[in-house]
């Protein structure tokens, strides 16, 4: 059923339960999802043609109230109005909010469902709060299919806004064991922050799968279809996930025009929309090592550095050893173990970042709840998210996911295979940045002593940055330029000249 309202003419009384602004694929599919769950949905797009296209193709999907003007759109919504923006992040989102403000009323809820940077969400939430309006940054994951059939939804904002918005979003979200993949994440920018980290983990997961594919293809000399069979088999075990499933599908696909494997006709440059980069930048600000996510982000950048790759390919020697796999089944299992262990590291690092930001911004994010809502609908949905949920149920304050007994045992069992894979890849000249960095992170965690002692000594010598000792409390500086006597520093700055002149840190 559809209701058509001419441009400029308001409905006699508000009838719509929710409004969606932005009729590109994600917005239109989300609107159809709401309608399929029995809601009357108001529709608006800056270009009216998009709204007309949706009505022409899908008016039978449910009850829609299309509008060609903002005022008409808002007039069709029941109070408090619940408005979901599905527009491009950045200036377009600010412009859309500005266009709504003259017509909004106290208590109305504006939801940004795009991939906005969380500092922008914090800014917008504060500005609208001053006007008596509720602003919610909601991460929505699942792509086009998820938006239509049930995404994972990560809304931030106030608890008050979630009381009105929550039942609506939970009803259209994916369900796992009857539990909606949607929960209130925390205040202001918490929802978009968690979605950002979700995307960072997604970058790492995809890079790790790519490295596993490359290792198997080069090590076994197998065809893409044969590798697709391996990934299909993996998808029936602990590695079961949406990304493993679609990897098998991509590898089995044959290009209709050339008859070649689809993977062999695709240009090897990976795009990105910025969320991975934001994740790494924020991790640096928080001082949280997310090496798997960082290497995955840099790998995408390297893939697009064609002038550099071309120059390197022409002149850089490999000095690599020929790869000879003695036991095919053992090698496949080694790569599987390395993939699983590296995935655990990526998720562990992502949850560390969520914990650090939650403390920094006072968000009180429940990490177990995040794992629970990521089990369905979203791109990184996977069987082992159940295990992550269980880990945080056992210990909500778990300081390190990989230290949970289940994950410690799983990774410990596979670490020998992980080392073999990384070593063989290095000797054969096959790049495995995410596998190798994840293994180094694992070894860095378990090391009794790190290289930081030497670094602290260097910093004190060239910049008088001080150090602490293992055998007694206090902060110290050595007089490197004179008699090398040690001085305890008690709440005072080190006099100029006692360290060597430097601008380094």
XYZ file of C-alpha atoms in Angstrom:
505
model
C 0.000 0.000 0.000
C 1.302 3.504 -0.780
C 0.209 7.040 -0.078
C 1.200 9.705 -2.565
C 1.454 13.292 -1.351
C 2.008 15.952 -3.981
C 5.026 18.238 -3.464
C 4.192 21.113 -1.152
C 1.077 19.511 0.308
C 1.172 18.104 3.849
C -0.760 15.124 5.106
C -3.927 15.944 7.047
C -2.442 14.122 10.026
C 0.906 12.431 10.677
C 0.816 8.770 9.699
C 4.457 7.682 9.308
C 6.253 5.807 12.087
C 9.722 6.573 10.784
C 11.260 8.650 8.034
C 14.237 7.864 5.827
C 16.190 10.571 4.013
C 18.451 9.379 1.213
C 17.128 6.964 -1.384
C 20.370 5.458 -2.652
C 20.625 1.674 -2.327
C 21.270 1.560 1.435
C 18.561 4.099 2.257
C 15.937 2.596 -0.016
C 16.632 -0.924 1.242
C 16.413 0.224 4.850
C 13.092 1.919 4.099
C 11.797 -1.290 2.526
C 12.992 -3.232 5.585
C 10.963 -0.971 7.883
C 7.925 -1.274 5.612
C 8.182 -5.080 5.514
C 7.954 -5.056 9.320
C 4.640 -3.216 9.271
C 5.835 0.368 9.711
C 4.596 3.268 7.629
C 7.718 4.914 6.227
C 8.095 8.522 5.092
C 10.525 8.927 2.192
C 12.556 11.919 1.040
C 15.495 12.430 -1.267
C 17.113 15.696 -2.357
C 16.595 14.513 -5.935
C 12.903 13.488 -6.134
C 13.579 11.056 -8.969
C 15.159 8.585 -6.548
C 12.014 8.526 -4.413
C 9.835 8.038 -7.478
C 12.008 5.126 -8.600
C 11.562 3.378 -5.256
C 7.801 3.884 -5.380
C 7.605 2.626 -8.944
C 9.530 -0.537 -8.141
C 8.528 -1.326 -4.551
C 5.309 0.446 -3.580
C 3.717 -2.962 -2.967
C 6.314 -3.821 -0.315
C 4.467 -1.898 2.386
C 3.145 1.484 3.441
C 5.174 4.467 2.204
C 4.615 8.223 2.387
C 6.766 9.817 -0.316
C 7.460 13.558 -0.198
C 9.303 15.975 -2.444
C 9.867 18.652 0.189
C 11.401 18.601 3.663
C 8.431 20.290 5.324
C 5.971 17.842 3.809
C 8.201 14.933 4.782
C 8.388 16.064 8.406
C 4.681 16.839 8.599
C 3.892 13.209 7.756
C 5.778 11.850 10.806
C 4.253 10.978 14.163
C 5.705 12.701 17.262
C 8.394 12.415 18.439
C 9.642 12.219 14.904
C 12.217 9.536 14.160
C 14.276 10.513 11.131
C 17.055 8.350 9.713
C 19.631 9.987 7.460
C 21.216 7.694 4.884
C 23.280 10.304 3.073
C 26.975 10.724 2.328
C 29.130 11.345 5.399
C 30.681 14.762 5.905
C 29.322 17.982 4.436
C 26.220 16.296 2.987
C 25.185 15.119 6.460
C 25.679 18.605 7.947
C 23.719 20.177 5.085
C 20.829 17.744 5.535
C 20.660 18.399 9.277
C 20.690 22.159 8.622
C 17.776 21.803 6.209
C 15.732 19.981 8.869
C 16.374 22.291 11.822
C 13.751 24.991 11.057
C 10.988 22.368 11.160
C 12.084 20.119 14.032
C 10.487 20.162 17.479
C 11.811 19.390 20.933
C 12.181 15.638 21.456
C 12.549 14.760 17.775
C 15.220 12.165 17.026
C 17.633 12.526 14.111
C 19.635 9.377 13.343
C 22.749 9.395 11.182
C 22.992 5.897 9.729
C 25.998 6.631 7.525
C 29.689 5.967 8.095
C 30.380 9.283 9.801
C 33.599 9.899 11.699
C 32.781 9.685 15.400
C 34.212 13.153 16.307
C 31.663 14.642 13.868
C 28.941 12.681 15.646
C 30.071 14.014 19.036
C 29.936 17.566 17.626
C 26.523 17.117 16.058
C 25.030 15.463 19.135
C 26.185 18.332 21.353
C 24.823 20.978 18.954
C 21.383 19.360 18.612
C 21.198 18.670 22.350
C 21.426 22.435 22.935
C 18.289 22.780 20.800
C 16.368 20.113 22.748
C 16.782 17.574 19.958
C 18.120 14.021 20.084
C 20.922 13.101 17.704
C 21.968 9.470 17.318
C 24.987 8.218 15.403
C 24.112 4.649 14.434
C 26.566 2.309 12.791
C 24.763 0.034 10.340
C 26.595 -2.983 8.935
C 25.574 -5.592 6.443
C 25.756 -3.837 3.109
C 22.833 -3.668 0.715
C 21.487 -7.105 1.627
C 21.750 -6.428 5.348
C 19.907 -3.132 5.052
C 17.027 -4.958 3.371
C 16.933 -8.234 5.276
C 18.407 -7.384 8.674
C 21.622 -5.510 9.505
C 23.670 -5.255 12.672
C 22.905 -1.843 14.188
C 25.113 0.073 16.647
C 23.253 3.178 17.874
C 24.802 5.735 20.215
C 23.096 8.781 21.704
C 21.174 9.146 24.931
C 19.372 6.368 26.760
C 16.213 8.463 26.467
C 16.388 8.438 22.669
C 16.962 4.687 22.646
C 13.737 4.102 24.567
C 11.855 5.428 21.541
C 14.248 4.317 18.840
C 15.413 0.956 20.190
C 12.265 -1.138 19.631
C 12.060 0.178 16.069
C 15.671 -0.678 15.233
C 15.666 -4.004 17.069
C 12.642 -5.139 15.082
C 14.426 -4.724 11.715
C 17.875 -5.908 12.832
C 19.257 -9.370 12.148
C 18.413 -11.990 14.777
C 20.683 -14.728 16.139
C 19.057 -17.258 18.467
C 16.135 -14.843 18.664
C 18.351 -11.997 19.944
C 18.378 -8.765 17.888
C 21.768 -7.682 16.559
C 21.174 -4.206 17.929
C 21.817 -2.599 21.298
C 22.435 0.824 22.787
C 26.219 1.235 22.567
C 26.731 4.363 24.638
C 26.534 8.182 24.615
C 27.176 10.619 21.737
C 29.762 9.139 19.308
C 29.985 5.631 20.799
C 27.879 3.993 18.092
C 29.869 5.380 15.196
C 33.116 4.635 17.025
C 32.228 0.959 17.412
C 31.196 0.797 13.747
C 34.557 2.337 12.822
C 36.437 -0.343 14.768
C 34.143 -2.994 13.264
C 35.260 -1.793 9.834
C 38.902 -1.797 10.922
C 38.568 -5.432 11.999
C 36.874 -6.073 8.660
C 39.957 -4.660 6.879
C 42.208 -7.015 8.858
C 39.945 -10.015 8.303
C 39.829 -9.452 4.550
C 43.602 -8.938 4.311
C 44.261 -12.115 6.287
C 41.953 -14.089 4.014
C 43.722 -12.571 1.020
C 47.091 -13.631 2.389
C 45.798 -17.155 3.053
C 44.566 -17.321 -0.562
C 47.930 -16.112 -1.894
C 49.877 -18.576 0.253
C 47.733 -21.500 -0.858
C 47.864 -20.538 -4.514
C 51.629 -20.011 -4.596
C 52.450 -22.898 -2.288
C 50.167 -25.447 -3.927
C 49.962 -24.127 -7.467
C 46.224 -24.751 -7.162
C 43.546 -23.220 -9.367
C 41.122 -20.628 -7.968
C 38.314 -23.198 -8.132
C 40.353 -25.678 -6.106
C 41.095 -22.952 -3.572
C 37.385 -22.146 -3.491
C 36.784 -25.749 -2.431
C 39.286 -25.321 0.417
C 37.583 -22.164 1.662
C 34.191 -23.857 1.405
C 35.501 -26.671 3.596
C 36.926 -24.164 6.090
C 33.533 -22.510 6.258
C 32.107 -25.655 7.852
C 34.487 -25.424 10.830
C 35.815 -22.880 13.313
C 36.463 -20.382 10.518
C 32.796 -20.279 9.510
C 31.977 -16.681 8.634
C 30.376 -14.487 6.012
C 33.773 -13.420 4.638
C 35.036 -17.003 4.256
C 31.747 -17.930 2.581
C 31.946 -15.155 -0.003
C 35.653 -15.829 -0.578
C 34.744 -19.320 -1.762
C 32.046 -17.820 -3.971
C 34.459 -15.326 -5.562
C 37.090 -18.008 -6.180
C 34.565 -20.340 -7.832
C 33.269 -17.585 -10.121
C 34.264 -17.687 -13.813
C 34.357 -14.546 -15.959
C 31.659 -14.897 -18.619
C 33.513 -12.847 -21.230
C 36.922 -14.555 -21.125
C 36.197 -17.905 -19.496
C 39.039 -17.208 -17.070
C 38.744 -17.364 -13.283
C 37.114 -14.116 -12.183
C 39.908 -13.446 -9.669
C 42.444 -13.361 -12.527
C 40.684 -10.601 -14.480
C 40.271 -8.214 -11.517
C 42.837 -5.400 -11.152
C 44.765 -5.906 -7.913
C 44.121 -2.473 -6.386
C 41.967 -2.417 -3.234
C 39.820 0.617 -2.511
C 38.905 2.037 0.869
C 36.465 4.618 2.168
C 38.447 5.806 5.177
C 37.133 3.856 8.167
C 40.225 1.640 8.333
C 42.462 4.694 8.218
C 40.391 6.385 10.950
C 40.707 3.267 13.105
C 44.501 3.305 12.841
C 44.733 7.057 13.435
C 42.575 6.789 16.551
C 44.553 3.800 17.821
C 47.725 5.873 17.571
C 46.057 8.662 19.545
C 44.940 6.195 22.219
C 48.273 4.370 22.240
C 46.654 1.034 21.406
C 48.577 -1.316 19.075
C 46.287 -2.494 16.263
C 49.025 -3.964 14.103
C 46.777 -6.301 12.120
C 44.366 -3.509 11.208
C 47.231 -1.121 10.435
C 49.011 -3.577 8.141
C 45.756 -4.334 6.346
C 45.170 -0.617 5.793
C 48.725 -0.090 4.561
C 48.437 -3.150 2.298
C 45.478 -1.535 0.543
C 47.498 1.661 0.133
C 50.444 -0.307 -1.262
C 48.188 -2.117 -3.714
C 47.209 1.265 -5.163
C 50.807 2.562 -5.341
C 51.216 1.471 -8.964
C 54.200 3.680 -9.945
C 56.150 2.416 -6.935
C 55.139 -1.207 -7.514
C 56.107 -1.000 -11.191
C 59.497 0.518 -10.387
C 60.155 -2.085 -7.682
C 59.080 -5.030 -9.828
C 61.594 -4.047 -12.502
C 64.680 -3.736 -10.301
C 64.304 -5.293 -6.831
C 65.768 -8.832 -6.561
C 63.852 -11.486 -4.641
C 66.691 -13.799 -3.629
C 63.892 -16.164 -2.660
C 63.864 -19.926 -2.376
C 61.599 -22.039 -4.578
C 58.526 -23.104 -2.669
C 58.148 -26.852 -2.424
C 55.248 -28.080 -0.298
C 56.039 -31.608 0.843
C 52.689 -32.418 2.441
C 49.684 -30.737 0.819
C 47.176 -31.528 3.581
C 49.574 -30.411 6.318
C 50.301 -27.132 4.541
C 46.594 -26.368 4.081
C 46.006 -27.018 7.769
C 48.988 -24.839 8.714
C 47.550 -21.922 6.721
C 44.149 -22.492 8.317
C 45.702 -22.401 11.806
C 47.700 -19.263 10.985
C 44.565 -17.592 9.623
C 42.532 -18.420 12.712
C 45.261 -17.238 15.111
C 45.771 -14.007 13.185
C 42.012 -13.360 13.142
C 41.918 -13.760 16.929
C 44.695 -11.156 17.210
C 42.803 -8.685 14.986
C 39.610 -9.002 17.022
C 41.543 -8.849 20.299
C 43.226 -5.628 19.198
C 39.899 -4.145 18.079
C 38.273 -4.879 21.433
C 41.308 -3.354 23.197
C 40.723 -0.180 21.203
C 37.035 -0.133 22.130
C 37.953 -0.517 25.811
C 40.501 2.308 25.656
C 38.110 4.692 23.901
C 35.291 3.770 26.259
C 37.471 4.806 29.189
C 38.761 7.909 27.409
C 35.291 9.211 26.509
C 33.305 7.807 29.440
C 31.114 5.612 27.222
C 30.936 2.445 29.392
C 30.730 0.186 26.307
C 29.859 -3.444 26.999
C 32.329 -5.358 24.805
C 30.418 -8.604 25.236
C 27.305 -6.909 23.858
C 29.286 -5.706 20.841
C 30.423 -9.265 20.088
C 26.839 -10.446 20.488
C 25.354 -7.970 17.992
C 28.145 -8.691 15.483
C 27.108 -12.354 15.279
C 24.524 -11.628 12.580
C 23.776 -9.115 9.868
C 27.205 -7.500 9.724
C 30.121 -8.145 7.386
C 32.365 -9.681 10.062
C 29.708 -12.079 11.371
C 31.392 -15.335 12.283
C 30.960 -18.436 14.381
C 33.756 -17.516 16.758
C 31.980 -14.319 17.821
C 29.949 -16.670 20.001
C 33.222 -17.558 21.723
C 34.073 -13.875 22.164
C 30.653 -13.231 23.680
C 31.213 -16.124 26.089
C 34.658 -14.796 27.027
C 33.225 -11.439 28.091
C 30.361 -13.153 29.893
C 32.964 -15.040 31.942
C 34.867 -11.824 32.662
C 33.301 -8.490 31.585
C 36.563 -6.731 32.548
C 38.765 -9.150 30.586
C 41.963 -7.127 29.986
C 42.992 -9.025 26.836
C 40.738 -11.190 24.688
C 43.543 -13.442 23.509
C 44.371 -14.192 27.186
C 40.944 -15.776 27.716
C 41.611 -19.477 28.298
C 39.687 -20.621 25.225
C 41.544 -18.311 22.857
C 44.894 -18.841 24.591
C 44.460 -22.586 24.069
C 43.342 -22.264 20.440
C 46.157 -19.917 19.464
C 48.689 -21.865 21.507
C 47.752 -25.054 19.679
C 48.249 -23.392 16.296
C 51.280 -21.213 16.986
C 53.804 -23.720 15.582
C 51.888 -23.821 12.296
C 51.656 -20.007 12.362
C 55.449 -19.758 12.656
C 56.003 -22.253 9.837
C 53.696 -20.359 7.497
C 55.257 -16.952 8.160
C 58.793 -18.355 7.875
C 58.062 -20.238 4.635
C 56.401 -17.157 3.139
C 59.415 -14.983 4.009
C 61.858 -17.467 2.467
C 59.738 -17.710 -0.684
C 59.331 -13.925 -0.976
C 55.561 -13.982 -0.510
C 54.314 -10.935 1.443
C 52.258 -11.703 4.547
C 52.126 -8.349 6.370
C 49.048 -9.136 8.457
C 50.067 -12.722 9.318
C 53.618 -11.644 10.238
C 52.655 -8.536 12.224
C 50.036 -10.498 14.140
C 52.612 -13.141 15.062
C 55.064 -10.420 16.147
C 52.344 -8.853 18.293
C 51.661 -12.242 19.873
C 55.352 -12.697 20.637
C 55.575 -9.142 21.935
C 52.773 -9.874 24.391
C 54.366 -13.047 25.675
C 57.952 -11.745 25.846
C 59.355 -11.393 29.371
C 61.459 -8.366 28.334
C 60.933 -6.022 25.393
C 63.259 -3.745 23.431
C 61.811 -0.737 25.265
C 64.613 -0.804 27.848
C 67.148 0.048 25.144
C 64.826 2.638 23.643
C 64.442 4.325 27.033
C 68.215 4.392 27.389
C 68.548 6.001 23.960
C 65.826 8.560 24.743
C 67.520 9.507 27.991
C 70.903 9.878 26.299
C 69.822 12.068 23.412
C 66.975 13.971 25.058
C 67.112 13.560 28.856
C 63.681 11.877 28.737
C 64.430 9.862 31.926
C 63.783 6.208 32.721
C 62.650 3.948 35.565
C 64.562 1.042 37.065
C 63.546 -2.566 37.703
C 65.157 -2.693 41.143
C 63.749 0.399 42.871
C 61.023 2.993 42.542
C 61.569 6.444 41.093
C 62.435 8.257 37.877
C 66.081 8.679 36.867
C 68.434 10.393 34.421
C 72.057 9.579 33.662
C 74.536 12.464 33.125
C 75.636 11.070 29.764
C 77.681 14.084 28.681
C 79.753 14.309 31.870
C 80.564 11.680 34.474
C 77.543 9.433 33.759
C 76.366 9.703 37.326
C 72.729 8.796 37.867
C 70.320 11.393 39.246
C 66.888 10.692 40.683
C 64.346 13.131 39.330
C 61.865 14.331 41.925
C 59.192 16.493 40.364
C 61.606 18.895 38.654
C 62.644 19.437 35.057
C 66.090 18.261 33.996
C 68.378 21.289 33.507
C 69.146 22.123 29.901
C 72.410 20.711 28.644
C 72.415 17.506 30.665
C 71.166 15.547 27.691
C 72.614 15.890 24.210
C 70.892 18.571 22.083
C 68.062 17.038 20.095
C 64.593 17.592 18.730
C 63.806 13.891 18.791
C 61.567 12.013 21.199
